[in-house]
Coordinates of C-alpha atoms and ligand atoms in Angstrom, one line a residue:
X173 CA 0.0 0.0 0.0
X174 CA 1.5 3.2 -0.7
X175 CA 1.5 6.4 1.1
X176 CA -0.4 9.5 -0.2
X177 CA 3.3 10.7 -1.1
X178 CA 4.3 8.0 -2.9
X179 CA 0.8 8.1 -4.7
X180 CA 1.6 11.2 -5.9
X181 CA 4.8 10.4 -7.2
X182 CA 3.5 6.5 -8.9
X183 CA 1.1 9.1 -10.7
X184 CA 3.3 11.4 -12.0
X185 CA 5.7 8.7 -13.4
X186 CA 2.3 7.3 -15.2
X187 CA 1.4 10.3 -16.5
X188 CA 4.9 11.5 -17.6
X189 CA 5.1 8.2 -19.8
X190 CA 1.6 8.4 -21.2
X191 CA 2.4 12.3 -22.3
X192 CA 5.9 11.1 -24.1
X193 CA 7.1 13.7 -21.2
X194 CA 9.8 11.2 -19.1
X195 CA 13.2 11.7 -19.7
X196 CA 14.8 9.8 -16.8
X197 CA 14.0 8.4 -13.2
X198 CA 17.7 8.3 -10.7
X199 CA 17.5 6.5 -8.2
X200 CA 19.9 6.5 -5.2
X201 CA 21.3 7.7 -1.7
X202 CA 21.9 3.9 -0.5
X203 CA 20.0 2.6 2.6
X204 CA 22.7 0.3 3.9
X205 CA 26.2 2.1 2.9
X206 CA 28.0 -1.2 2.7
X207 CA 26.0 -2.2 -0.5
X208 CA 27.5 -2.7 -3.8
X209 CA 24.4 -1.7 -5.7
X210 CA 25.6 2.1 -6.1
X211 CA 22.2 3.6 -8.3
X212 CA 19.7 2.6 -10.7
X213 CA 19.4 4.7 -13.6
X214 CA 15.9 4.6 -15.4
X215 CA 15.0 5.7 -18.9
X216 CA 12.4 4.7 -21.7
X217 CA 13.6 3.1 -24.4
X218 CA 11.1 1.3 -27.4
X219 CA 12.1 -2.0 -28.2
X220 CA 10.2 -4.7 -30.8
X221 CA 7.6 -5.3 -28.1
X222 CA 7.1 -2.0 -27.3
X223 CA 7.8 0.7 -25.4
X224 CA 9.6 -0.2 -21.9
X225 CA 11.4 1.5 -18.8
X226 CA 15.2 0.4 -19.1
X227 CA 16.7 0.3 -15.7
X228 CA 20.7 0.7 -15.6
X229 CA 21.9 -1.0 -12.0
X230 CA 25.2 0.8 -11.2
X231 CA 26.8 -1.6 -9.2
X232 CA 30.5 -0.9 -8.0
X233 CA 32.4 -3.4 -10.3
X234 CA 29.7 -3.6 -13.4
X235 CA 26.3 -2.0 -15.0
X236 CA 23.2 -4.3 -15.6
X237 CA 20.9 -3.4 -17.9
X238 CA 17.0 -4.8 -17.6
X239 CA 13.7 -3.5 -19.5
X240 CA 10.7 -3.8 -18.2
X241 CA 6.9 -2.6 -19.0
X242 CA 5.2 0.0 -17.0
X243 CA 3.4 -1.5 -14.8
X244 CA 6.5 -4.1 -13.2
X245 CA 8.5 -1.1 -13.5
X246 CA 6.4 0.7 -10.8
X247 CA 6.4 -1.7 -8.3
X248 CA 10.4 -2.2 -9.3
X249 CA 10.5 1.3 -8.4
X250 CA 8.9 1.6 -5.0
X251 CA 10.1 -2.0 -3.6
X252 CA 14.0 -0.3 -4.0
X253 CA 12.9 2.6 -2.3
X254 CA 11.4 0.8 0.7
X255 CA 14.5 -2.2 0.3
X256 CA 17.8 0.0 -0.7
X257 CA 17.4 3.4 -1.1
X258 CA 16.1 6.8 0.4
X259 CA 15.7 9.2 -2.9
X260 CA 14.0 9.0 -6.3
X261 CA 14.3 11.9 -8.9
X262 CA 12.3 11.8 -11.9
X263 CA 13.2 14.1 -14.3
X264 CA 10.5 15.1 -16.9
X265 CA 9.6 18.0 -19.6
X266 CA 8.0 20.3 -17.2
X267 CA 9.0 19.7 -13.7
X268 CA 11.5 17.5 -12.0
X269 CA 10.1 15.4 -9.0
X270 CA 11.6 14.1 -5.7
X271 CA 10.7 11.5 -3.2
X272 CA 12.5 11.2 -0.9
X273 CA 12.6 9.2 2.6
X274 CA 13.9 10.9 6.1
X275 CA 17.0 8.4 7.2
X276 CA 15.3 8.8 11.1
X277 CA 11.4 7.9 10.9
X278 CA 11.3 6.8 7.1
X279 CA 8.4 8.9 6.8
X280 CA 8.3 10.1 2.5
X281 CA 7.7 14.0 1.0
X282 CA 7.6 14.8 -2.3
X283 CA 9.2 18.4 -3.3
X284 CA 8.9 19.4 -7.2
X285 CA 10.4 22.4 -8.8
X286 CA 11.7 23.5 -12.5
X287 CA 12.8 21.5 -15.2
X288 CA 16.5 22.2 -15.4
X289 CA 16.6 20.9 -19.2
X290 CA 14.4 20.0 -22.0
X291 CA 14.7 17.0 -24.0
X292 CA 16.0 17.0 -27.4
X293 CA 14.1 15.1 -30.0
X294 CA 14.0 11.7 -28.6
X295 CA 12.0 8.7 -28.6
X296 CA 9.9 10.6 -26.1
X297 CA 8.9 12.9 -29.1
X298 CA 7.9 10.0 -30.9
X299 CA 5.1 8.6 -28.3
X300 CA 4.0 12.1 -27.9
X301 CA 2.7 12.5 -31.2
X302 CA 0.7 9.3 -31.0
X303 CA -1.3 10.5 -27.8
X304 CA -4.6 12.1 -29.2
X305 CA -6.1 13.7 -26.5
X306 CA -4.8 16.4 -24.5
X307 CA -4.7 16.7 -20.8
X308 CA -3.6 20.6 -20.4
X309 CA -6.2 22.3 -19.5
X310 CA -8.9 19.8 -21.0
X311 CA -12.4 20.2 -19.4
X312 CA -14.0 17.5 -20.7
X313 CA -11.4 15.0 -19.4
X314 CA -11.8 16.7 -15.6
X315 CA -15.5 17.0 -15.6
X316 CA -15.5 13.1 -16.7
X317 CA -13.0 12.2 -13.9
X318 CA -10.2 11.2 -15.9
X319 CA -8.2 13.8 -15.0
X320 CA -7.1 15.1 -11.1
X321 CA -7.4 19.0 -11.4
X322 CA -3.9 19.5 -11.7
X323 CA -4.4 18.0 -15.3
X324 CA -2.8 14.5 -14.3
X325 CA -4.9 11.1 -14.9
X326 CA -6.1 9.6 -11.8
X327 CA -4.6 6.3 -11.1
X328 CA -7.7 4.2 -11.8
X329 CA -8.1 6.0 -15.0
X330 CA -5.0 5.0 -17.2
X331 CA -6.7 2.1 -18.9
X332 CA -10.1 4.5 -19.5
X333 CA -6.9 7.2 -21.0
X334 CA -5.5 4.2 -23.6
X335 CA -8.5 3.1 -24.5
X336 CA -9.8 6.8 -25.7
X337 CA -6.4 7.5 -27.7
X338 CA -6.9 3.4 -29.1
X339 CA -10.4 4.8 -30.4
X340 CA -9.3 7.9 -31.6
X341 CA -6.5 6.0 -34.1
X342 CA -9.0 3.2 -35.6
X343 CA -11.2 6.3 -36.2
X344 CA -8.5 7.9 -38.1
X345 CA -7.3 5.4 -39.8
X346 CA -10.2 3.1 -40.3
X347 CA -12.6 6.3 -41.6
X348 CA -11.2 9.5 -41.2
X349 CA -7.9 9.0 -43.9
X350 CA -11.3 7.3 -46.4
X351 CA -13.1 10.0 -46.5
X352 CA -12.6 13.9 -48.0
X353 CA -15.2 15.1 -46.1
X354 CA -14.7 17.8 -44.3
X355 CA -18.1 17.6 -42.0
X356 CA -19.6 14.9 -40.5
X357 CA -22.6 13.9 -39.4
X358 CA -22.4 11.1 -36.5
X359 CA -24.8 9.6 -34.1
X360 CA -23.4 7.6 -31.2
X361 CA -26.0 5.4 -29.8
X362 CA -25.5 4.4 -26.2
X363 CA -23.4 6.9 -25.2
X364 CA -23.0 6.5 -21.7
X365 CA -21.1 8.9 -19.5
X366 CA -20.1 10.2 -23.1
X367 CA -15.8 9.2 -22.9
X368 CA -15.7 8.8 -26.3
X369 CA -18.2 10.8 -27.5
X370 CA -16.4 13.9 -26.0
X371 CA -12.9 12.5 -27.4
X372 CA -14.1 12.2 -31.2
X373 CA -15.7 15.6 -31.1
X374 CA -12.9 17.2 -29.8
X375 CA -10.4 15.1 -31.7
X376 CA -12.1 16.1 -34.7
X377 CA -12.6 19.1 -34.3
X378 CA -10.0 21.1 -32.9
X379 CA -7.1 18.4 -33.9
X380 CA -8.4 17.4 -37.3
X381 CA -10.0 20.3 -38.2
X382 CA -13.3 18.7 -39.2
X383 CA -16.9 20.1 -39.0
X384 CA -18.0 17.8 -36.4
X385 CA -21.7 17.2 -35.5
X386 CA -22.2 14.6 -33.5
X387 CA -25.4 13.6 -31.3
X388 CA -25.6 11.0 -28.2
X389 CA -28.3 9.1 -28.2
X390 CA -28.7 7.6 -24.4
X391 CA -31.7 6.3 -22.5
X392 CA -30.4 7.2 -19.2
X393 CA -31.3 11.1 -18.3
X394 CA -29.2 11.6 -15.7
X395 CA -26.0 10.8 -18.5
X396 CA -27.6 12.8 -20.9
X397 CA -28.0 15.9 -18.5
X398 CA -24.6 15.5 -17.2
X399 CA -22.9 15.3 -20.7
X400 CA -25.0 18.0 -22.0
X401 CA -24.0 20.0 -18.8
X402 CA -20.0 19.1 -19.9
X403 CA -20.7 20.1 -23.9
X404 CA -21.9 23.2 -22.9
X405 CA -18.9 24.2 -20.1
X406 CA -16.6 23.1 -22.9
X407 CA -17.7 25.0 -25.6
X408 CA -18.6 22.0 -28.0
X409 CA -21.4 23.7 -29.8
X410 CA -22.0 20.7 -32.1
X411 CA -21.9 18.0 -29.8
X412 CA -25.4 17.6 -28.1
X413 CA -27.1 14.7 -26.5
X414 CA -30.7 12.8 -26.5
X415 CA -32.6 11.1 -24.6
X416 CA -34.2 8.2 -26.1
X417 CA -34.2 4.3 -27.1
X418 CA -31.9 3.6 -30.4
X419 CA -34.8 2.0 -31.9
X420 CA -36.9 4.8 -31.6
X421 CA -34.6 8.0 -32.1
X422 CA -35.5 9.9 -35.2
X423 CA -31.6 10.2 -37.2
X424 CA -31.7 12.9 -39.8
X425 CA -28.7 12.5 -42.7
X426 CA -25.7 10.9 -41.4
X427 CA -22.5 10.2 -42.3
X428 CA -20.9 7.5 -39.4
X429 CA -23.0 5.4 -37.0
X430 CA -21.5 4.5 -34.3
X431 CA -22.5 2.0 -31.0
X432 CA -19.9 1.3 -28.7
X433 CA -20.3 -1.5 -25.8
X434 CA -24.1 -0.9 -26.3
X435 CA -25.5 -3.9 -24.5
X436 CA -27.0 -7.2 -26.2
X437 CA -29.4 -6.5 -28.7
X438 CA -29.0 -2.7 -28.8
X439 CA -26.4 -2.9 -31.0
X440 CA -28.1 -5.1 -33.6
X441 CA -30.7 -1.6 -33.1
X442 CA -27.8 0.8 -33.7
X443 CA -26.7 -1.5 -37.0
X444 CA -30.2 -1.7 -38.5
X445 CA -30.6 2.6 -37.7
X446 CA -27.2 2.7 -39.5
X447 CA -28.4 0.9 -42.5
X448 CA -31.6 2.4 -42.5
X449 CA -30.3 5.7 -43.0
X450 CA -27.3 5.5 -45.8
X451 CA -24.7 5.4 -43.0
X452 CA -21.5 5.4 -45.1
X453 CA -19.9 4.0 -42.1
X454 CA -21.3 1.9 -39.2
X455 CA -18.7 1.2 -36.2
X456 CA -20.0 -1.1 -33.3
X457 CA -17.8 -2.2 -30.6
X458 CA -20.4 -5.6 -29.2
X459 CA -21.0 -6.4 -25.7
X460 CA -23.0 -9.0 -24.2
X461 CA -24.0 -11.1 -26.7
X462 CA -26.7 -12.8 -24.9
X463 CA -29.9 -13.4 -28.2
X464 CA -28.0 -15.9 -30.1
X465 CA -26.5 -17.6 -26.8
X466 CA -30.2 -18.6 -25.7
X467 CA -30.9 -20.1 -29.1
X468 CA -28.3 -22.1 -29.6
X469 CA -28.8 -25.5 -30.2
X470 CA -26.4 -27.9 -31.5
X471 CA -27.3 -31.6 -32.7
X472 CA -24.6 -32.2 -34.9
X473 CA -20.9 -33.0 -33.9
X474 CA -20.3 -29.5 -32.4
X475 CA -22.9 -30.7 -29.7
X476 CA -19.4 -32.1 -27.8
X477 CA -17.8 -29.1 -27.5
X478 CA -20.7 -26.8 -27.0
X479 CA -21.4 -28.6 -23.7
X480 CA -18.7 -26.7 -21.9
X481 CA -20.6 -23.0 -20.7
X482 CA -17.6 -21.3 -21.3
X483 CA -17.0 -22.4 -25.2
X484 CA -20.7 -22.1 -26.2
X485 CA -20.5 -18.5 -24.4
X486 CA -17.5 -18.0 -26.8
X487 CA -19.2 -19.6 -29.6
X488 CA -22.0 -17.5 -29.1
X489 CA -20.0 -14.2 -29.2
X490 CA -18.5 -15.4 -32.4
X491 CA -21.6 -16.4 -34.0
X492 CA -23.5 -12.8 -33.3
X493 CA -21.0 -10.8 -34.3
X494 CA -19.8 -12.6 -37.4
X495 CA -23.3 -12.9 -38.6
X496 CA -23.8 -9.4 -38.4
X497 CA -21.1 -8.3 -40.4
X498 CA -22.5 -11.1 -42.9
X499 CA -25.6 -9.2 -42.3
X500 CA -24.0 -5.7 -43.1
X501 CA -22.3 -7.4 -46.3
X502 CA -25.9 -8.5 -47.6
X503 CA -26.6 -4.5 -47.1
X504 CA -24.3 -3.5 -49.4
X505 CA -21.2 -2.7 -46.8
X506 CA -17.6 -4.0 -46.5
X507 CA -16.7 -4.9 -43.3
X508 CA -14.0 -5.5 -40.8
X509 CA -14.2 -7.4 -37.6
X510 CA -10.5 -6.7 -35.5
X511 CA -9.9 -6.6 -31.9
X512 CA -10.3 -3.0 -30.8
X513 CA -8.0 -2.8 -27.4
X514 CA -6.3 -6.0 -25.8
X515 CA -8.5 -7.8 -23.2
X516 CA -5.6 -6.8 -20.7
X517 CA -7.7 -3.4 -20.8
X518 CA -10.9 -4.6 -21.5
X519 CA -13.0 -7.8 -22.2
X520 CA -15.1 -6.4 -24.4
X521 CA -12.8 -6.3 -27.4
X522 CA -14.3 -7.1 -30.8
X523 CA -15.3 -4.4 -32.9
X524 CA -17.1 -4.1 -36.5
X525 CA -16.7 -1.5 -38.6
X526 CA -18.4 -1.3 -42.2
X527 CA -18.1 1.1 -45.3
X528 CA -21.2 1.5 -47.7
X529 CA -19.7 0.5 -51.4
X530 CA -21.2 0.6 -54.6
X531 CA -19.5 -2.6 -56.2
X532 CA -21.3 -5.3 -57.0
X533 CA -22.2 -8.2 -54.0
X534 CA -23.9 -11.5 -54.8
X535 CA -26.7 -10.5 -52.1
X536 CA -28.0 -14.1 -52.4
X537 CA -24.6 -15.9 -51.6
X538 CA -24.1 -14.0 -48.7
X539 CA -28.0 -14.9 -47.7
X540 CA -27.0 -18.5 -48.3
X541 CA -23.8 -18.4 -46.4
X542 CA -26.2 -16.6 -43.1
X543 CA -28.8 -19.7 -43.4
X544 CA -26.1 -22.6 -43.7
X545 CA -24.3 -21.3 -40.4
X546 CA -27.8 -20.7 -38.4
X547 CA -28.8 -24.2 -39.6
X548 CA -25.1 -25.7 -38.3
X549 CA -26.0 -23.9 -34.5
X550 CA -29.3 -24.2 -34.5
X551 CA -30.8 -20.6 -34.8
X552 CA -33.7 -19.3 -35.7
X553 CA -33.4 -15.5 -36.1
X554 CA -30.6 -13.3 -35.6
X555 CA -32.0 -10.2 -34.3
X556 CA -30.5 -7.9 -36.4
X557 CA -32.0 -9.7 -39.7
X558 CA -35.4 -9.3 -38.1
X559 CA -35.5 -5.9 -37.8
X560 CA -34.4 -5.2 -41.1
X561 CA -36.6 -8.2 -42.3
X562 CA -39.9 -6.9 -40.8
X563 CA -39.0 -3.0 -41.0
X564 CA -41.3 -2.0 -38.4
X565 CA -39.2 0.8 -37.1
X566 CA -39.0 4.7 -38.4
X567 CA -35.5 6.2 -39.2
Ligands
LIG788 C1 -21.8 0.0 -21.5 S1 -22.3 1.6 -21.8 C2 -21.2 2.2 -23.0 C3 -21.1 3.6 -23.1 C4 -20.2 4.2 -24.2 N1 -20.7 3.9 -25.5 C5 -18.8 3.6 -24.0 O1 -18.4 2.7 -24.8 O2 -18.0 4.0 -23.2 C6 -23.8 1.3 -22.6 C7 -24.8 2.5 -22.6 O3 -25.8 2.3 -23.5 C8 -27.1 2.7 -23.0 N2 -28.0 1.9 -23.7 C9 -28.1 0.5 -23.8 N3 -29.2 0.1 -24.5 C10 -29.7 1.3 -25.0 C11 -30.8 1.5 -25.9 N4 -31.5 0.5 -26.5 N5 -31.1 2.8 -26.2 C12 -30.4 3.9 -25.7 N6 -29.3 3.7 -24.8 C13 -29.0 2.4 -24.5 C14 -26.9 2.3 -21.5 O4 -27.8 3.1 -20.7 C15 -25.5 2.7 -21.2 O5 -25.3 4.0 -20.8

């Protein structure tokens, strides 16, 4: 468990990595003089598997050199400090940090002052660019709790932080770099507490320079109140929010559809608005994929397997989300099904994105293709086909 102090200082090495903003981490001023383990001497370094900490152990005789992530790196850090040493110095691009421990009562303080260089273009530079979302002075990042109001991210909140930029690049590259639009029209169904609503709009707009209109659609009031409270304190005039079902929302023209995590079968809701109304993209990260698991039912050789829970759960996730990009290929879209962000982050991890085209598509084959692999399982509808099948709802 670690002290307030030390808190304070696990955060800022955090957030000094995440903003490309560490330079180097010393750490010395031996607890037991007689040890041959001088200093440790920690910088960042980006090797095949990514980027690392690189720890340089200055022992009397010889240096040893180690990499390690982030995260092992931390507890690395603060098990020398309580083991061998008494003073940490992390040196970063705005402010240089000490911890250090009194030699009497071992009680910690943390004392920061001015940078006493800047770093000089560096691998550093490098991660910078590929953070999308700033954290000076962003409201929209405070008001959501991602950010303490001295502009760091909370402890708790560097997974929510990754996942945001992760978004932000498969937007860009997956529909952003397609399209020579310069304003678009997006709904994002099942917004939530609006993380990534609030990231594209401002991503968009003040990074990419794009006319951005974007509504949240979101049953919950009390989300839609709140984000439309934040939209307003941060000047987004184009992002607004709705209250309403995704089946029932009215959608005027638009350009991307997007429903991310949106439970069960509201995402088969958000695919069938996107069709329904020329989407020329449709983006849907799936979650709880529950319709298809309660009709499955195998009689043929898969029976055997599907008789563990845990593979016919998998199965299950497999079989709704695959059939729907079948489905969105019978509607005239390409389609891509990728893992969005590592399930180290998050379990909910598959996403589907689809791009109207006008080339030809042998509608039937793919109908053919749906039928043969809900005969194989067992299923009667997909819920997604139904809707578009019996039409019932209004765009
Ligand atoms: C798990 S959250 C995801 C929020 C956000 N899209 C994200 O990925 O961070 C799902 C949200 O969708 C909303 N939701 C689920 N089904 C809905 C529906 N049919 N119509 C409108 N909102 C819905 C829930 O209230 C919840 O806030």
């Amino acid at each position: 468990m670690l002290t307030n102090q030390e808190h304070i200082f696990s955060e800022k090495i955090d957030t000094s990595v995440e903003n490309g903003e560490f330079i180097k981490l010393i750490i010395s001023n031996k607890r037991h003089k007689t040890s041959e383990l001088n200093k440790i001497i920690i910088s960042p370094v980006e090797i095949k598997k990514g980027f690392r900490l690189s720890f340089l152990y200055n022992y009397k005789t010889q240096d040893i050199t180690k990499n390690y992530e982030l995260e092992e790196s931390q507890s690395l850090i603060f098990n020398e400090l309580k083991e061998n040493f008494l003073n940490a110095e992390l040196f970063t691009a705005n402010e240089i940090i000490r911890l250090f421990f009194s030699a009497k009562n071992n009680k910690p303080k943390i004392k920061i002052s001015e940078p006493t260089f800047k770093p000089v273009v560096n691998l550093n530079h490098d991660r910078k660019k590929h953070k999308r979302v700033e954290l000076k002075n962003n409201i929209w990042l405070k008001e959501l709790g991602i950010t303490t109001s001295e502009d760091v991210i909370k402890k708790d909140m560097h997974d929510k932080y990754r996942q945001i930029n992760k978004y932000l690049e498969v937007i860009e590259n997956m529909i952003i770099k397609k399209t020579s639009e310069k304003k678009l029209r997006i709904y994002d169904a099942g917004s939530g507490k609006g993380y990534l609503t609030f990231a594209l709009y401002d991503y968009l707009k003040n990074n990419l320079k794009i006319e951005a209109h974007i509504t949240g659609i979101e049953f919950r009031q009390e989300l839609v109140d709140k984000c439309n409270m934040i939209s307003e304190k941060a000047e987004f005039e184009n992002l607004n929010f709705v209250q309403g079902t995704i089946i029932d929302s009215k959608i005027n023209e638009v350009d991307v559809f997007i429903a991310l995590h949106a439970c069960d079968t509201a995402t088969d809701e958000a695919i069938y608005k996107g069709i329904k109304a020329n989407a020329q993209f449709i983006v849907a990260a799936p979650c709880c994929q529950k319709q298809i698991r309660k009709q499955m039912n195998v009689t043929n050789a898969m029976a055997s397997l599907m008789k563990h829970g845990i593979l016919k759960e998998r199965q299950a996730v497999i079989l709704t989300d695959g059939l729907r990009a079948l489905i969105l290929e019978a509607n005239g879209y390409k389609t891509k099904v990728f893992e969005f962000i590592s399930t180290e982050h998050t379990p909910k991890n598959i996403m589907i994105v689809a791009e109207k085209t006008n080339k030809k598509f042998n509608k039937d084959e793919i109908n053919k293709n749906i039928n043969e692999i809900k005969q194989m399982f067992g299923i009667e509808s997909h819920y997604l086909e139904k809707l578009l099948n019996e039409q019932r709802f209004q765009i």
